CSV table of C-alpha atoms in Angstrom, one decimal:
chain,number,residue,atom,x,y,z
A,1,UNK,CA,102.1,95.4,106.4
A,2,UNK,CA,101.0,96.5,109.8
A,3,UNK,CA,103.4,98.1,112.2
A,4,UNK,CA,104.9,96.1,115.1
A,5,UNK,CA,106.0,97.3,118.5
A,6,UNK,CA,109.4,98.9,118.7
A,7,UNK,CA,112.2,96.3,118.5
A,8,UNK,CA,113.9,95.7,121.8
A,9,UNK,CA,116.6,93.3,120.5
A,10,UNK,CA,120.2,93.4,121.5
A,11,UNK,CA,121.9,95.9,119.2
A,12,UNK,CA,125.3,94.2,119.4
A,13,UNK,CA,126.1,93.0,115.8
A,14,UNK,CA,125.2,89.5,114.9
A,15,UNK,CA,126.5,90.0,111.4
A,16,UNK,CA,129.3,92.5,110.7
A,17,UNK,CA,130.6,93.4,107.2
A,18,UNK,CA,133.5,95.7,107.0
A,19,UNK,CA,134.9,97.3,103.8
A,20,UNK,CA,133.9,94.3,101.6
A,21,UNK,CA,135.3,94.4,98.1
A,22,UNK,CA,134.2,91.9,95.5
A,23,UNK,CA,135.3,91.4,91.8
A,24,UNK,CA,133.6,89.1,89.3
A,25,UNK,CA,135.4,88.4,86.0
A,26,UNK,CA,137.7,91.4,86.6
A,27,UNK,CA,134.8,93.8,87.2
A,28,UNK,CA,134.4,95.4,90.6
A,29,UNK,CA,130.9,94.6,91.8
A,30,UNK,CA,131.1,95.7,95.5
A,31,UNK,CA,133.1,98.7,96.6
A,32,UNK,CA,134.1,98.7,100.3
A,33,UNK,CA,130.6,97.7,101.6
A,34,UNK,CA,130.1,97.9,105.4
A,35,UNK,CA,126.9,97.1,107.3
A,36,UNK,CA,125.7,95.4,110.5
A,37,UNK,CA,122.7,93.3,111.5
A,38,UNK,CA,121.8,92.6,115.1
A,39,UNK,CA,119.7,89.7,116.5
A,40,UNK,CA,116.0,90.5,116.2
A,41,UNK,CA,116.5,93.1,113.5
A,42,UNK,CA,115.2,93.3,110.0
A,43,UNK,CA,117.8,95.2,107.8
A,44,UNK,CA,116.8,95.9,104.2
A,45,UNK,CA,119.3,96.4,101.4
A,46,UNK,CA,117.6,98.4,98.7
A,47,UNK,CA,118.9,99.0,95.2
A,48,UNK,CA,118.1,98.6,91.6
A,49,UNK,CA,118.6,95.4,89.7
A,50,UNK,CA,122.3,94.9,89.1
A,51,UNK,CA,123.4,97.0,92.1
A,52,UNK,CA,125.1,94.1,93.8
A,53,UNK,CA,122.5,93.0,96.3
A,54,UNK,CA,122.6,89.3,95.3
A,55,UNK,CA,126.4,89.4,95.1
A,56,UNK,CA,126.6,90.5,98.7
A,57,UNK,CA,124.3,87.8,99.9
A,58,UNK,CA,126.2,85.1,97.9
A,59,UNK,CA,129.5,86.4,99.3
A,60,UNK,CA,128.2,86.1,102.9
A,61,UNK,CA,127.2,82.5,102.1
A,62,UNK,CA,130.7,81.7,100.7
A,63,UNK,CA,129.7,81.2,97.1
A,64,UNK,CA,131.9,84.1,96.1
A,65,UNK,CA,135.3,84.9,97.5
A,66,UNK,CA,135.9,88.6,98.2
A,67,UNK,CA,139.1,90.5,97.2
A,68,UNK,CA,139.3,92.1,100.6
A,69,UNK,CA,137.3,93.1,103.6
A,70,UNK,CA,135.8,91.1,106.5
A,71,UNK,CA,132.6,89.2,107.2
A,72,UNK,CA,131.9,88.0,110.8
A,73,UNK,CA,129.1,86.2,112.5
A,74,UNK,CA,129.1,87.0,116.3
A,75,UNK,CA,132.7,87.9,116.0
A,76,UNK,CA,133.7,84.7,114.1
A,77,UNK,CA,135.2,85.3,110.7
A,78,UNK,CA,133.4,83.7,107.8
A,79,UNK,CA,136.3,84.3,105.5
A,80,UNK,CA,137.5,81.3,103.6
A,81,UNK,CA,134.8,79.0,105.0
A,82,UNK,CA,132.8,76.7,102.7
A,83,UNK,CA,129.1,77.3,102.2
A,84,UNK,CA,128.0,74.2,104.2
A,85,UNK,CA,130.2,75.3,107.2
A,86,UNK,CA,128.6,78.8,107.1
A,87,UNK,CA,125.2,77.2,107.2
A,88,UNK,CA,126.2,75.0,110.1
A,89,UNK,CA,127.3,78.1,112.0
A,90,UNK,CA,123.8,79.4,111.7
A,91,UNK,CA,123.3,81.4,108.4
A,92,UNK,CA,120.2,80.5,106.4
A,93,UNK,CA,119.6,81.6,102.8
A,94,UNK,CA,116.5,81.9,100.7
A,95,UNK,CA,117.6,82.9,97.2
A,96,UNK,CA,115.5,85.0,94.8
A,97,UNK,CA,114.8,82.0,92.6
A,98,UNK,CA,113.0,80.1,95.4
A,99,UNK,CA,114.8,76.9,94.5
A,100,UNK,CA,112.5,74.2,95.8
A,101,UNK,CA,113.2,70.6,95.0
A,102,UNK,CA,110.4,69.6,92.6
A,103,UNK,CA,110.6,65.9,93.2
A,104,UNK,CA,110.3,66.3,97.0
A,105,UNK,CA,107.1,67.1,98.9
A,106,UNK,CA,106.7,70.4,100.8
A,107,UNK,CA,107.3,68.4,104.1
A,108,UNK,CA,110.5,66.9,102.7
A,109,UNK,CA,111.8,70.2,101.5
A,110,UNK,CA,111.3,71.8,104.9
A,111,UNK,CA,112.9,68.9,106.7
A,112,UNK,CA,116.2,69.0,104.7
A,113,UNK,CA,118.0,71.6,106.8
A,114,UNK,CA,117.5,69.5,110.0
A,115,UNK,CA,120.0,67.1,108.4
A,116,UNK,CA,122.4,69.9,107.3
A,117,UNK,CA,122.6,71.4,110.8
A,118,UNK,CA,121.6,68.6,113.3
A,119,UNK,CA,122.8,70.5,116.4
A,120,UNK,CA,120.7,72.8,118.4
A,121,UNK,CA,116.9,72.4,118.9
A,122,UNK,CA,115.2,69.1,118.0
A,123,UNK,CA,114.4,68.6,114.3
A,124,UNK,CA,110.6,68.4,115.1
A,125,UNK,CA,110.7,71.6,117.0
A,126,UNK,CA,112.4,73.4,114.2
A,127,UNK,CA,110.0,72.0,111.5
A,128,UNK,CA,107.0,72.9,113.7
A,129,UNK,CA,108.2,76.4,114.0
A,130,UNK,CA,108.5,76.8,110.3
A,131,UNK,CA,104.9,75.7,109.9
A,132,UNK,CA,103.9,78.1,112.7
A,133,UNK,CA,105.4,81.0,110.8
A,134,UNK,CA,103.8,79.9,107.5
A,135,UNK,CA,100.7,78.0,108.7
A,136,UNK,CA,99.2,77.8,105.1
A,137,UNK,CA,102.0,75.3,104.2
A,138,UNK,CA,100.4,72.7,106.6
A,139,UNK,CA,97.7,72.0,104.0
A,140,UNK,CA,100.4,71.5,101.3
A,141,UNK,CA,102.7,69.1,103.2
A,142,UNK,CA,102.2,66.2,100.8
A,143,UNK,CA,102.2,68.3,97.7
A,144,UNK,CA,105.2,68.1,95.4
A,145,UNK,CA,107.5,71.0,94.8
A,146,UNK,CA,106.6,71.1,91.1
A,147,UNK,CA,102.9,71.6,92.0
A,148,UNK,CA,103.3,74.8,93.9
A,149,UNK,CA,102.5,78.4,92.8
A,150,UNK,CA,105.2,81.1,92.9
A,151,UNK,CA,104.0,82.4,96.3
A,152,UNK,CA,103.9,78.9,97.7
A,153,UNK,CA,107.4,78.2,96.5
A,154,UNK,CA,108.6,81.4,98.1
A,155,UNK,CA,107.0,80.4,101.5
A,156,UNK,CA,108.6,77.0,101.3
A,157,UNK,CA,112.0,78.5,100.5
A,158,UNK,CA,111.9,80.8,103.5
A,159,UNK,CA,110.4,78.1,105.8
A,160,UNK,CA,113.1,75.7,104.7
A,161,UNK,CA,115.8,78.3,105.6
A,162,UNK,CA,114.1,78.9,109.0
A,163,UNK,CA,114.1,75.1,109.7
A,164,UNK,CA,117.9,75.4,109.7
A,165,UNK,CA,117.4,77.2,113.1
A,166,UNK,CA,119.6,80.1,111.8
A,167,UNK,CA,120.9,83.0,113.9
A,168,UNK,CA,120.9,85.0,110.7
A,169,UNK,CA,118.5,84.7,107.7
A,170,UNK,CA,119.4,86.1,104.3
A,171,UNK,CA,116.3,86.8,102.0
A,172,UNK,CA,116.9,87.7,98.4
A,173,UNK,CA,113.8,89.6,96.9
A,174,UNK,CA,111.2,87.6,98.9
A,175,UNK,CA,108.3,89.6,97.4
A,176,UNK,CA,109.6,89.7,93.8
A,177,UNK,CA,107.0,88.5,91.2
A,178,UNK,CA,104.3,87.7,93.8
A,179,UNK,CA,100.7,88.8,93.5
A,180,UNK,CA,99.5,91.4,95.9
A,181,UNK,CA,97.3,88.8,97.5
A,182,UNK,CA,100.3,86.7,98.6
A,183,UNK,CA,102.6,89.4,99.8
A,184,UNK,CA,100.9,89.9,103.2
A,185,UNK,CA,101.4,86.2,104.1
A,186,UNK,CA,105.2,86.5,103.3
A,187,UNK,CA,105.4,89.8,105.2
A,188,UNK,CA,103.7,88.4,108.3
A,189,UNK,CA,106.1,85.4,108.2
A,190,UNK,CA,109.1,87.7,108.1
A,191,UNK,CA,107.7,89.7,111.0
A,192,UNK,CA,107.3,86.5,113.0
A,193,UNK,CA,110.9,85.5,112.3
A,194,UNK,CA,112.1,88.9,113.5
A,195,UNK,CA,110.0,88.7,116.7
A,196,UNK,CA,111.6,85.3,117.4
A,197,UNK,CA,115.0,87.0,117.6
A,198,UNK,CA,116.5,86.0,114.4
A,199,UNK,CA,118.5,88.6,112.5
A,200,UNK,CA,117.2,89.1,108.9
A,201,UNK,CA,119.1,90.8,106.0
A,202,UNK,CA,116.7,91.3,103.1
A,203,UNK,CA,117.6,92.4,99.6
A,204,UNK,CA,114.8,94.3,97.8
A,205,UNK,CA,114.6,96.4,94.6
A,206,UNK,CA,111.2,97.9,95.3
A,207,UNK,CA,110.9,100.3,98.2
A,208,UNK,CA,107.2,99.6,98.4
A,209,UNK,CA,108.0,96.0,99.4
A,210,UNK,CA,110.1,97.1,102.4
A,211,UNK,CA,108.0,96.3,105.5
A,212,UNK,CA,107.2,99.2,107.8
A,213,UNK,CA,108.7,97.2,110.7
A,214,UNK,CA,112.2,97.2,109.1
A,215,UNK,CA,114.8,98.6,111.5
A,216,UNK,CA,117.2,100.1,109.0
A,217,UNK,CA,117.7,100.6,105.3
A,218,UNK,CA,121.0,100.5,103.4
A,219,UNK,CA,120.8,101.9,99.8
A,220,UNK,CA,123.1,100.2,97.4
A,221,UNK,CA,124.0,101.9,94.0
A,222,UNK,CA,126.6,100.4,91.6
A,223,UNK,CA,128.1,98.4,94.4
A,224,UNK,CA,128.4,101.2,97.0
A,225,UNK,CA,126.4,102.0,100.0
A,226,UNK,CA,125.3,105.6,99.3
A,227,UNK,CA,122.9,106.0,102.3
A,228,UNK,CA,121.7,104.3,105.4
A,229,UNK,CA,119.1,105.3,107.9
A,230,UNK,CA,115.6,104.6,109.2
A,231,UNK,CA,112.7,103.7,106.8
A,232,UNK,CA,110.5,106.6,106.0
A,233,UNK,CA,113.2,109.2,106.6
A,234,UNK,CA,113.6,112.2,104.4
A,235,UNK,CA,115.7,110.7,101.7
A,236,UNK,CA,118.3,112.8,100.0
A,237,UNK,CA,118.0,113.4,96.2
A,238,UNK,CA,120.6,110.7,95.3
A,239,UNK,CA,118.6,108.1,97.2
A,240,UNK,CA,115.3,109.2,95.6
A,241,UNK,CA,116.8,108.7,92.2
A,242,UNK,CA,117.9,105.1,93.1
A,243,UNK,CA,114.5,104.1,94.5
A,244,UNK,CA,112.7,105.6,91.5
A,245,UNK,CA,111.0,108.4,93.4
A,246,UNK,CA,109.0,105.8,95.4
A,247,UNK,CA,109.6,107.4,98.8
């Protein structure tokens, strides 16, 4: 994961989360979580399994209704909106499970978001950009989703979210379960997405998988942000315990 030039993106918040509280089945999962993502930034949310990372991403996407707090995209509240409306406003989501439609080809999977969000750039431009970011997928365009490896499914999942032409891209554990040989291709793709000016919020449980071009880390423990700062900083002891002494 090679370093990139310093990010010169606008630092005004693209995504703003303020004091977000989420309960699931009467259990508090997120406790007053606040964070921001600017256009052209990669923000990494790091925490152990079960810390609440996926819950946060699913709440942003409207799958979960929070008890309190605010979520805004470019100042527009996402509260109470359906998931399809949030996608239409420009939020793309690649879940941890890399849910690729097995009965569709790679090309058909990637084209799907151009129907979900028809406004903006032409569909062909958006699809071509997805292949530019993950050029290896061009050779698999006619291959069915069920015929893909785990790394290939992950690339299709992220490429499909990118074809939505999102302002903000949510990535849930994009490196989880992948072989070391595949990880650089995914990392290079995320770097390209960042350079194009998209905001990226990435959830990750392994600090070693956080790219060195990440702009900021938020450490989540038991549903609370316990630290935020620059990657590679001198982490306090409570953060080292969360990331397993991997600093």
